[in-house]
Tab-separated table of C-alpha atoms in Angstrom:
chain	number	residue	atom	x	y	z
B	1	UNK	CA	21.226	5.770	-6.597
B	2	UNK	CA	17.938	7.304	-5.508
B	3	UNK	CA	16.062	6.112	-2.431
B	4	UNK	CA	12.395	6.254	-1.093
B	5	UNK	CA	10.923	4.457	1.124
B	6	UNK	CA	7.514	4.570	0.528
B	7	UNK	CA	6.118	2.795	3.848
B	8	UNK	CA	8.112	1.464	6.979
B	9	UNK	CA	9.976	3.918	8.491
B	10	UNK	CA	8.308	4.416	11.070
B	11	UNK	CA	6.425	1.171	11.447
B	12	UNK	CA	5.929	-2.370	11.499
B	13	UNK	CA	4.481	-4.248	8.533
B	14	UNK	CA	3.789	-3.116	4.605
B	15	UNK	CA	7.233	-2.413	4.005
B	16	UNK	CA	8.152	-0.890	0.876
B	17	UNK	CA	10.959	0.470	-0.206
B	18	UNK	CA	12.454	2.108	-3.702
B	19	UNK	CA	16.033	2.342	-5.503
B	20	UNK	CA	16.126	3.786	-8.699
B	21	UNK	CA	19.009	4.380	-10.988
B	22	UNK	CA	18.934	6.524	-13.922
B	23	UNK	CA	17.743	3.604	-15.718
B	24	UNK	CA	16.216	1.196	-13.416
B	25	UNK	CA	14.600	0.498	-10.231
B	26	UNK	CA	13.231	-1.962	-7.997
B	27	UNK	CA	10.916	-2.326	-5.039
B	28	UNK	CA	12.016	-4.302	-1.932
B	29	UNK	CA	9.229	-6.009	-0.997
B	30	UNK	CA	5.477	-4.756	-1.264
B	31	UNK	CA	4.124	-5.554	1.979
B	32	UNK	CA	0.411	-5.438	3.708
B	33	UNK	CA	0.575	-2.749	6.649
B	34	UNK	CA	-0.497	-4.383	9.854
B	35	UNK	CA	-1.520	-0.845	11.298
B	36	UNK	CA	-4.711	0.690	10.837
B	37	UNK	CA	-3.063	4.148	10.735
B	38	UNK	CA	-0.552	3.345	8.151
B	39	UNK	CA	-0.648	5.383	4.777
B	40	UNK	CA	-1.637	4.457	1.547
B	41	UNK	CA	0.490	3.380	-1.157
B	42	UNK	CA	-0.481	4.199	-4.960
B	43	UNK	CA	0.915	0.717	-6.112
B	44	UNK	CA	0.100	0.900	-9.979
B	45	UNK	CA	1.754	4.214	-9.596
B	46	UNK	CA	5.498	2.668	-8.598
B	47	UNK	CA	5.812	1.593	-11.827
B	48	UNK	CA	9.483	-0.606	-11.024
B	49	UNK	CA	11.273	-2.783	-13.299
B	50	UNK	CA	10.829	-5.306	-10.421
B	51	UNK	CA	9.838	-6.762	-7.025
B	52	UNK	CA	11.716	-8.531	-5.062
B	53	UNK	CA	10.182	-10.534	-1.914
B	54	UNK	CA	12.271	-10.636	0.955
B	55	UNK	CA	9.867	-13.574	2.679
B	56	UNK	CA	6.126	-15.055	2.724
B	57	UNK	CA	4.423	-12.968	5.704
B	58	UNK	CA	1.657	-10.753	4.211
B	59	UNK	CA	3.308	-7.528	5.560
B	60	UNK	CA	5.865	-8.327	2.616
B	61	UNK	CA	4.120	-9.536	-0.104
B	62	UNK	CA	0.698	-8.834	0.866
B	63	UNK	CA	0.026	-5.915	-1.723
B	64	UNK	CA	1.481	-7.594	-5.068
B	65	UNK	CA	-2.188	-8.218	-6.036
B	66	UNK	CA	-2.401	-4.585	-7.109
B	67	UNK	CA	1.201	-4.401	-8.706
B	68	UNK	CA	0.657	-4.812	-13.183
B	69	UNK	CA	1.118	-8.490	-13.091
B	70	UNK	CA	3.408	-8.015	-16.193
B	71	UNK	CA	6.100	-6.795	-13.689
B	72	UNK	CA	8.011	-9.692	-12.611
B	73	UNK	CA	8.102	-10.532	-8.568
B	74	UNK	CA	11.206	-12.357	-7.304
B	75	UNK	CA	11.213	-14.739	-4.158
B	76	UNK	CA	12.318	-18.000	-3.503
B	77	UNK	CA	10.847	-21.246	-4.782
B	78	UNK	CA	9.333	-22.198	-1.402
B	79	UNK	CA	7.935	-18.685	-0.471
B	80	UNK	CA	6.341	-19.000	-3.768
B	81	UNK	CA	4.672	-22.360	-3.190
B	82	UNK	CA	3.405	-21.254	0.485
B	83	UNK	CA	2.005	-17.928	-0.614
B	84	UNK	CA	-0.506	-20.273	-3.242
B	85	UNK	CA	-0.820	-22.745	-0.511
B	86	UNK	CA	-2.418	-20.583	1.611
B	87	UNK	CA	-4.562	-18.694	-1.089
B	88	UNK	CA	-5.998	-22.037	-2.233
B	89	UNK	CA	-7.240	-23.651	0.994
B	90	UNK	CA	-8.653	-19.669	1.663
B	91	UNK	CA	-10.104	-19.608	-1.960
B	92	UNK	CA	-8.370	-16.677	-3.400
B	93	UNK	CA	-6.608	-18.525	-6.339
B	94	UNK	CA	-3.192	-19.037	-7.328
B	95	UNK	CA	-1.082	-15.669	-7.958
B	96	UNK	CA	-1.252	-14.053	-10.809
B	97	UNK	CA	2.318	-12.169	-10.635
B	98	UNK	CA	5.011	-12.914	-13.104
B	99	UNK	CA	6.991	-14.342	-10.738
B	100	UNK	CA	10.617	-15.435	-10.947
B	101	UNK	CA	12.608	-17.425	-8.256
B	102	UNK	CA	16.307	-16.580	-7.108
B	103	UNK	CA	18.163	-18.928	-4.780
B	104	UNK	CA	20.818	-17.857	-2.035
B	105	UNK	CA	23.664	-16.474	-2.357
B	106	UNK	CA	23.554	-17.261	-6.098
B	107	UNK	CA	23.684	-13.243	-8.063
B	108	UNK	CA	21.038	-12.195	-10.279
B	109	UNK	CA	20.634	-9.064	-12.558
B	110	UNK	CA	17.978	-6.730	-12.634
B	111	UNK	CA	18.421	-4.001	-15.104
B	112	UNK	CA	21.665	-1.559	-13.647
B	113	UNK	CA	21.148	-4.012	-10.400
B	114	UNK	CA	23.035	-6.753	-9.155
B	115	UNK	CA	21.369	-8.440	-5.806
B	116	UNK	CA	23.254	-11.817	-3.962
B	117	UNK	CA	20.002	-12.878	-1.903
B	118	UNK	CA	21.462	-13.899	1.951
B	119	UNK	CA	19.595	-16.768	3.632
B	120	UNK	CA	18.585	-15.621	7.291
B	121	UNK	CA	17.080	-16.871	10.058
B	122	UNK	CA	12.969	-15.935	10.945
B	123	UNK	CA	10.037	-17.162	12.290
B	124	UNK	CA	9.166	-17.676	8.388
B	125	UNK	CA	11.023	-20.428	6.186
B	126	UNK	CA	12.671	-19.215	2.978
B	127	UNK	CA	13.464	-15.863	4.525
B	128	UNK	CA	15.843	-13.537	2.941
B	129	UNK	CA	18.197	-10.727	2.922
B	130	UNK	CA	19.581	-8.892	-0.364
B	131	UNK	CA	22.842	-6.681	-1.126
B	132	UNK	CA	21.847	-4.793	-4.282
B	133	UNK	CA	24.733	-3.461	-6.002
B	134	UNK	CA	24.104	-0.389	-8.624
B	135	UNK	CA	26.717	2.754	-9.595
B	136	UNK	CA	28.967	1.839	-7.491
B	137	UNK	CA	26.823	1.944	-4.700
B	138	UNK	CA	26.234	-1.502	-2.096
B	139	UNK	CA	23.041	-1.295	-0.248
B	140	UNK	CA	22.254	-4.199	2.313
B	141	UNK	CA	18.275	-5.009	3.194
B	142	UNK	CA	17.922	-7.496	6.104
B	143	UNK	CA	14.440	-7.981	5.770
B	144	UNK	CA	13.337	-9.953	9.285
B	145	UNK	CA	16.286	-11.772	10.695
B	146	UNK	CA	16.951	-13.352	14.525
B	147	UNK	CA	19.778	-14.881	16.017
B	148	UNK	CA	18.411	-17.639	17.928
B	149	UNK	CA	16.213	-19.770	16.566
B	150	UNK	CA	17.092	-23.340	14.811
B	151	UNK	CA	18.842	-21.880	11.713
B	152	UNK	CA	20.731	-19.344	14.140
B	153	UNK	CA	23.869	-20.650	11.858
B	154	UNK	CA	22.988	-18.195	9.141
B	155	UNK	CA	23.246	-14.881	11.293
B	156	UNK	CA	26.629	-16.287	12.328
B	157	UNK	CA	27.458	-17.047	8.667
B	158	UNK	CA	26.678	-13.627	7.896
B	159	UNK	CA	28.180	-11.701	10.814
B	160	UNK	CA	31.246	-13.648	11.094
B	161	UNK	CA	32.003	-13.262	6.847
B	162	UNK	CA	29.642	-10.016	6.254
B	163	UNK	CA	29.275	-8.149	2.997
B	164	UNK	CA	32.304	-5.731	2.663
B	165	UNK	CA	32.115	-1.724	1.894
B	166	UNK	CA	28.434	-1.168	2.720
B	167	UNK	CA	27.435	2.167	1.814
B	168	UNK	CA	24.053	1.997	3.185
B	169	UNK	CA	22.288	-0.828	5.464
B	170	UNK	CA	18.348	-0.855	6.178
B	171	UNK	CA	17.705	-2.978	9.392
B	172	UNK	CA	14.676	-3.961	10.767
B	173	UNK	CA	14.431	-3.192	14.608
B	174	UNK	CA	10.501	-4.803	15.272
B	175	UNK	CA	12.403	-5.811	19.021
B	176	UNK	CA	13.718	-2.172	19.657
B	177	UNK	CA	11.121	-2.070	22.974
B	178	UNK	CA	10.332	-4.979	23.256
B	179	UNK	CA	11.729	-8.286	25.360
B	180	UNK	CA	12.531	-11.665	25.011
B	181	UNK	CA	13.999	-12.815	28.001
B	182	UNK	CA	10.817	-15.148	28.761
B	183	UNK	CA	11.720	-17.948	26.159
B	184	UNK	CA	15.300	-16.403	24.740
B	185	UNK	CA	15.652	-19.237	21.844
B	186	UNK	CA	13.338	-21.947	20.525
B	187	UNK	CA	14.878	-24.672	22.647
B	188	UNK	CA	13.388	-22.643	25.947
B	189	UNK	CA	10.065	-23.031	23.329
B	190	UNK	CA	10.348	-26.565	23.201
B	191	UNK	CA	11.255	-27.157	26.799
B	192	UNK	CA	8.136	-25.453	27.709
B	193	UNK	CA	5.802	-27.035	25.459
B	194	UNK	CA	7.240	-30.390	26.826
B	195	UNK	CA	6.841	-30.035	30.344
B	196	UNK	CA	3.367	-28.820	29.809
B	197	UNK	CA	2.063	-31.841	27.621
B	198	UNK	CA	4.052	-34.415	29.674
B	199	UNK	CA	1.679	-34.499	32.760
B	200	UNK	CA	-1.411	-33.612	30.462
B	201	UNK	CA	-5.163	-35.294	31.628
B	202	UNK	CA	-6.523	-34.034	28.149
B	203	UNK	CA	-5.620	-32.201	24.905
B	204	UNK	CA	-3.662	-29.624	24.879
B	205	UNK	CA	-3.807	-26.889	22.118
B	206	UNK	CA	-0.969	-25.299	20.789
B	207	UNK	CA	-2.171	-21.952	19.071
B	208	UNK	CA	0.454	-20.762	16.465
B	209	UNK	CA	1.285	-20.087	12.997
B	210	UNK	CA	1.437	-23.231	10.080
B	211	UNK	CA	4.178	-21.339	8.643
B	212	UNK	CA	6.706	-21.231	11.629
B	213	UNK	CA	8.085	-24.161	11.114
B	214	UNK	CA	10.840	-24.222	14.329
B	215	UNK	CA	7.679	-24.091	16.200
B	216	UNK	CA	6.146	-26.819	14.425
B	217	UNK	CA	9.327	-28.878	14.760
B	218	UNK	CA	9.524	-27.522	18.446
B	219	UNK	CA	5.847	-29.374	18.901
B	220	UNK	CA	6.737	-32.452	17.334
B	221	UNK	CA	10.114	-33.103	19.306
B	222	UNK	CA	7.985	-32.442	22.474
B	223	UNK	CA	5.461	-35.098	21.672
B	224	UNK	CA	7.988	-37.499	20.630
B	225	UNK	CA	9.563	-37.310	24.245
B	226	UNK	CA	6.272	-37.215	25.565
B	227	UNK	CA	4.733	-40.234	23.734
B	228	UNK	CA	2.138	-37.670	22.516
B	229	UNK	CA	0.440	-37.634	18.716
B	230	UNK	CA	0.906	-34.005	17.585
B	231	UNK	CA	-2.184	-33.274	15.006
B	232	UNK	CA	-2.748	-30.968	12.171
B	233	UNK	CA	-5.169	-29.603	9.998
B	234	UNK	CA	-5.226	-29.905	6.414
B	235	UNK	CA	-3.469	-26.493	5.742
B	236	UNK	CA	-0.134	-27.165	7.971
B	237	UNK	CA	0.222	-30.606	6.857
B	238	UNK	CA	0.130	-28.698	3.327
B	239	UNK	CA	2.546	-26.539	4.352
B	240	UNK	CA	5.103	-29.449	5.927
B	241	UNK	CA	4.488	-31.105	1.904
B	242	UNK	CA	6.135	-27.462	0.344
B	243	UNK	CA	8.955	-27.941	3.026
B	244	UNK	CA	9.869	-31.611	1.556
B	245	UNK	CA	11.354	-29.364	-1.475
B	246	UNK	CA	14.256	-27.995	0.577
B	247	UNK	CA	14.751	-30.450	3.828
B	248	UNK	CA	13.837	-34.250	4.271
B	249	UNK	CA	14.431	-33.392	7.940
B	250	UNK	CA	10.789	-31.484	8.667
B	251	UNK	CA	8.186	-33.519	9.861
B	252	UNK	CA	5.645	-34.436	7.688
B	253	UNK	CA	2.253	-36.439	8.045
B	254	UNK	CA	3.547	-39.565	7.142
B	255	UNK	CA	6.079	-39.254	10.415
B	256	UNK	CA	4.899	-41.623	13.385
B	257	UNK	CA	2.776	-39.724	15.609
B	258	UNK	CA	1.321	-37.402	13.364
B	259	UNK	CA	-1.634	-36.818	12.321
B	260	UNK	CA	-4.139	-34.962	10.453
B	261	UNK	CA	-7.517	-33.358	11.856
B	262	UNK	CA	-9.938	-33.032	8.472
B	263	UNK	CA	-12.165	-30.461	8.304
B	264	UNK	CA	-15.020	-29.450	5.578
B	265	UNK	CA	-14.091	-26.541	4.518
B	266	UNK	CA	-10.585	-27.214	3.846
B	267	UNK	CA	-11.165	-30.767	2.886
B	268	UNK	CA	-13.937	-29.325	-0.342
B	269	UNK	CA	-10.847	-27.016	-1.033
B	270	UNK	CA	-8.894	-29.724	-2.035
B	271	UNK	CA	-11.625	-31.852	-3.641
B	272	UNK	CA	-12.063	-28.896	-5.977
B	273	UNK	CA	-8.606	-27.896	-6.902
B	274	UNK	CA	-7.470	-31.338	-8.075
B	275	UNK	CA	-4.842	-30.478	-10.581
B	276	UNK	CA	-2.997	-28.391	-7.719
B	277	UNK	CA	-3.074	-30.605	-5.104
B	278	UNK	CA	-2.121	-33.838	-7.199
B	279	UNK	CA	-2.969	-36.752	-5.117
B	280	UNK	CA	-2.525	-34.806	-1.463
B	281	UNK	CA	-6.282	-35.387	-0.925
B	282	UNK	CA	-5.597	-39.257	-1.086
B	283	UNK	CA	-2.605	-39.316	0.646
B	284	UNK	CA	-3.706	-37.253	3.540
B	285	UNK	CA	-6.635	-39.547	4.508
B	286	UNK	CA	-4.482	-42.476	5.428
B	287	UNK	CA	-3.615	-40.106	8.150
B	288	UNK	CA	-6.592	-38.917	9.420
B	289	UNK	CA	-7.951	-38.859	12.744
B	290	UNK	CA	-11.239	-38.290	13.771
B	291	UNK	CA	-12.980	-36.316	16.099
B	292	UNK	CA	-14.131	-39.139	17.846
B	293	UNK	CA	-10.625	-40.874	18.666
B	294	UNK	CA	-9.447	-37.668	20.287
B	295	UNK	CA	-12.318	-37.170	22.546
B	296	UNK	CA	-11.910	-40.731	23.107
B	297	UNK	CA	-8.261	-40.497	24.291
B	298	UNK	CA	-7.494	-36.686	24.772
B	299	UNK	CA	-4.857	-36.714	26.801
B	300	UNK	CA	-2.817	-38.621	24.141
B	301	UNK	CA	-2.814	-35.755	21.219
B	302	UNK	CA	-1.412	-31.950	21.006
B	303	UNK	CA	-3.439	-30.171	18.844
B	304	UNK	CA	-1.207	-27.912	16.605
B	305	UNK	CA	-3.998	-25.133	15.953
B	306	UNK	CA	-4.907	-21.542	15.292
B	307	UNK	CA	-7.242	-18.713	16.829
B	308	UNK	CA	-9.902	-19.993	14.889
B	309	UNK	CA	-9.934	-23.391	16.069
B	310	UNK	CA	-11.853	-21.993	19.260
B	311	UNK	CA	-14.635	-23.680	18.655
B	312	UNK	CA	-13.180	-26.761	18.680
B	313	UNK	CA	-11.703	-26.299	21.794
B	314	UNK	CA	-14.563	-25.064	23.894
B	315	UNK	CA	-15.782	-28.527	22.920
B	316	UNK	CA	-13.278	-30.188	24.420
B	317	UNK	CA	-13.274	-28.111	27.729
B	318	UNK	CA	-16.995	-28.751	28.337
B	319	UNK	CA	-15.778	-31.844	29.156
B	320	UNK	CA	-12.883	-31.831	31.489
B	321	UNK	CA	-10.141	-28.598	31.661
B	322	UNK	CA	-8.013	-28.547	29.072
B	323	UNK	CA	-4.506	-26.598	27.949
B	324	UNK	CA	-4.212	-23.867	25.685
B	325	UNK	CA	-0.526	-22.953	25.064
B	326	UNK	CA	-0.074	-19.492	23.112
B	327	UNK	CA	2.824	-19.450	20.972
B	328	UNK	CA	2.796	-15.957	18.887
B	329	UNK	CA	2.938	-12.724	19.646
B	330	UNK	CA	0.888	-10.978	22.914
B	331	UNK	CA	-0.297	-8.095	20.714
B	332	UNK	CA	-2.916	-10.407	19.037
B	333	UNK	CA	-4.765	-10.461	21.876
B	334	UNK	CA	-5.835	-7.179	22.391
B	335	UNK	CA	-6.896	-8.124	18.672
B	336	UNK	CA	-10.845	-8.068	17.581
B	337	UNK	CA	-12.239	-10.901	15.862
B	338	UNK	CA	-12.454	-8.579	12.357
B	339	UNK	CA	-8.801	-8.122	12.525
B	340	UNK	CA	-7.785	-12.106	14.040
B	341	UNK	CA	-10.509	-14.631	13.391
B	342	UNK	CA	-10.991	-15.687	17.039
B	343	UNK	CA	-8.965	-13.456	18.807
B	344	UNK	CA	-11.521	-12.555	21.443
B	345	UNK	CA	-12.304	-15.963	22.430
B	346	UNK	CA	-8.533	-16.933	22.759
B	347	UNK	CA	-7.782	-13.878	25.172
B	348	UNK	CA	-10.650	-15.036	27.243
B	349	UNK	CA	-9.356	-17.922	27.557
B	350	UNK	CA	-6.388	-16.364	29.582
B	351	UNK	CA	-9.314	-16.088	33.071
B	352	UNK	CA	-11.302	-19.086	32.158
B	353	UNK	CA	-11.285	-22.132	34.857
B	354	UNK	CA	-11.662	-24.375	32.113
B	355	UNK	CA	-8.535	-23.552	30.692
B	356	UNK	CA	-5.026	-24.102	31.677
B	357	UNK	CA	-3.471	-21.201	29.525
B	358	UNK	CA	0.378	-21.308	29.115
B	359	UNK	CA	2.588	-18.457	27.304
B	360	UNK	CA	5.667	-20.143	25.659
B	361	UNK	CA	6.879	-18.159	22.601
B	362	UNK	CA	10.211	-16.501	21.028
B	363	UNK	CA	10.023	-13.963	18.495
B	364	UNK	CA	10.868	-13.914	14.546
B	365	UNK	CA	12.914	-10.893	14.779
B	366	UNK	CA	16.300	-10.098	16.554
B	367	UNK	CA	17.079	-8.660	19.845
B	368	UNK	CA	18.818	-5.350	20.253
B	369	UNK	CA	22.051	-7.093	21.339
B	370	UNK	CA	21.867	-9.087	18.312
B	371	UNK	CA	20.975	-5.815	16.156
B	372	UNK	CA	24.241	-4.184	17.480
B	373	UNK	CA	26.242	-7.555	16.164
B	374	UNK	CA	25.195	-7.480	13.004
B	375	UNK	CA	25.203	-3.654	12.494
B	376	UNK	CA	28.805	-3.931	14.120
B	377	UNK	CA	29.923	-7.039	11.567
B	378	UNK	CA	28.363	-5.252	8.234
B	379	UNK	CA	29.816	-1.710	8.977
B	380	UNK	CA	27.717	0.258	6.903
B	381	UNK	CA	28.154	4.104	6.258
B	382	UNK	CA	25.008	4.550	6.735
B	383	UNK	CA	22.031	2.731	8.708
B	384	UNK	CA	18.716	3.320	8.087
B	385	UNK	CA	15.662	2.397	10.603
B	386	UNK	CA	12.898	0.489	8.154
B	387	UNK	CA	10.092	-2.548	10.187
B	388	UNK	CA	10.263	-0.617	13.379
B	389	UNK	CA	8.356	2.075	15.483
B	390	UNK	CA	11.441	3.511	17.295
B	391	UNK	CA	13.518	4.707	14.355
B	392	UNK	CA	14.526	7.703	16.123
B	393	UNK	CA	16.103	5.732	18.849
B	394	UNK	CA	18.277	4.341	16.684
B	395	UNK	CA	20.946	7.146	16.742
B	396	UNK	CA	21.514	5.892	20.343
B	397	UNK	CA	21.549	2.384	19.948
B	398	UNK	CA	23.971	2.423	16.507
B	399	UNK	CA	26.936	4.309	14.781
B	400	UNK	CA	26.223	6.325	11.667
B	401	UNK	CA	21.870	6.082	11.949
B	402	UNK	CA	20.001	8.218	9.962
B	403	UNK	CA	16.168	8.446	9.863
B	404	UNK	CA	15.065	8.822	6.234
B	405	UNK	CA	10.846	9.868	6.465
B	406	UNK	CA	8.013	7.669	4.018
B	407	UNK	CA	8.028	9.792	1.114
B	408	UNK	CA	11.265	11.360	1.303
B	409	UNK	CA	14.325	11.225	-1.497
B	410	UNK	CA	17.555	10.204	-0.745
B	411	UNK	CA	20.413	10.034	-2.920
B	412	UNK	CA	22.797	7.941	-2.102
């Protein structure tokens, strides 16, 4: 089996990676780099049999735009539904990918290839890992795995009965230098959040990502202690309607104290794409809420809300101080508007007297401890650094490492 990875060695985001036999070969995943710096990748010149999609963050699946879209993609049912969900409500169209689903832990074939996709646990729902089997080889791919938040079960599943006779394991290591001892799990996420809304005089904002769903479960548990009305916008209560296809358990906008904050832009996205969004549109109106009923009670509602919901904020702290609780990654704030819609204003919120702003987040990705675990349960022959910036420090940190450069062939 012949190996190149074409991006991620030696960095975080736009991972791509290629295993070729001497009559097939397949791309694991065909991310979007998140650096500036990163190299380009020639995609119409990979030319695989197939793609497969480890998850639905952009720095995995961000570039299969420019892949032939006669070359079938492979992800799960839901990772499909929330990639279109958020291309709709930002205008871009559904995809136009041949794209075919797998399901975990079921085997599929892909020319010489056999993969079993692995369920894991991330900041992003429907998040995988793959053993490919080809020529007697067994590679493992973790994709972006954790240990601790609410599906922490399936790192334990996979550690405690792991893949046997792994010839070669690529592991992500996106925590190598950096710390989580602030908010270790999503229960220290929760307990935050609640002891911040539970004394609130008005709104509190919660800035984080539709599509980290522990968080948005974190939110609502919080409130419903609290006696608070969490509220969404249009595109996470979309989000929470893809979810109903796997759990009955996520909350959704027709949950008591929920609700859902309209606003024109996406509203005229779903007024125009009819046939997608089925009767959504209708439904999601008997749970409005409207500008004037939070101003009117603020200190009743916790505003589930991105970067660019800035402005709505400032109008809400003209009045009387209000709470801004950041719950992603500190990096984005040293972020410019053109990279993070709103960026800038939410970092300056951080010295503003008008704002209470609270830090309460755990990452997507696993710590080195729990890299060591699951290097130490799978055994591998051979680990390879891919998602990270300190591949070269993996030598120290794990048995049988071995940096492999962008670009460079391996044969396994």
């Amino acid at each position: 089996m012949k190996i190149i990875i074409h991006r991620g060695s030696n960095e975080i985001g736009g991972t791509c990676i290629k295993l070729s036999t001497g009559q097939s070969s397949i791309l694991l995943d065909l991310g979007l780099p998140l650096s500036k710096n990163s190299k380009e990748i020639d995609v119409a010149a990979l030319k695989p049999d197939a793609v497969l999609i480890s998850h639905p963050h952009q720095d995995h699946f961000g570039l299969i735009d420019a892949l032939d879209h006669n070359i079938p993609v492979y992800m799960g049912e839901l990772s499909k539904n929330l990639i279109n969900a958020t291309r709709m409500l930002l205008g871009n169209g559904l995809l136009k990918n041949e794209i075919r689903h797998f399901k975990a832990w079921q085997s599929f074939a892909i020319g010489d290839f056999s993969i079993t996709p692995y369920l894991v646990d991330h900041s992003a729902v429907d998040a995988y890992a793959f053993l490919i089997e080809a020529e007697g080889k067994r590679v493992f791919y973790s994709g972006d795995f954790r240990a601790h938040g609410r599906k922490s079960v399936l790192f334990d599943m996979i550690t405690k009965n792991p893949p046997k006779d792994i010839d070669l394991l690529f592991m992500e290591g996106t925590m190598i230098q950096r710390c989580n001892d602030d908010f270790p799990t999503e229960a220290d996420v929760e307990k935050k959040i609640y002891e911040t809304i539970k004394e609130q005089e008005n709104i509190t904002f919660l800035i984080s990502s539709s599509q980290n769903i522990d968080r948005i479960v974190s939110a609502f548990r919080a409130c419903r202690h609290t006696g608070k009305t969490l509220v969404l916008d249009i595109y996470t209560a979309w989000v929470l309607e893809q979810l109903k296809l796997v759990s009955k358990s996520i909350p959704a906008m027709e949950w008591d104290q929920i609700k859902i904050k309209l606003s024109y832009s996406q509203h005229e996205k779903l007024k125009n794409n009819p046939d997608f969004f089925g009767d959504f549109r209708k439904r999601v109106y008997q749970h409005r809420i409207t500008k004037e009923e939070m101003l009117a009670n603020p200190a009743d509602y916790l505003f589930f809300s991105k970067m660019s919901h800035y402005k709505t904020i400032n109008l809400h702290k003209k009045i009387k101080p209000v709470t801004v609780i950041y719950s992603q990654w500190l990096g984005y704030l040293s972020s410019m508007d053109a990279d993070y819609y709103g960026a800038e204003a939410i970092a300056g919120y951080q010295n503003d007297p008008q704002v209470n702003f609270v830090y309460a987040h755990t990452s997507g990705h696993a710590t080195v401890d729990d890299l060591q675990t699951f290097a130490e349960a799978l055994k591998p022959k051979i680990l390879v650094p891919v998602h990270t910036e300190y591949g070269n420090q993996y030598v120290d940190l794990f048995q049988h490492a071995k940096v492999l450069d962008d670009g460079a062939v391996f044969t396994l």
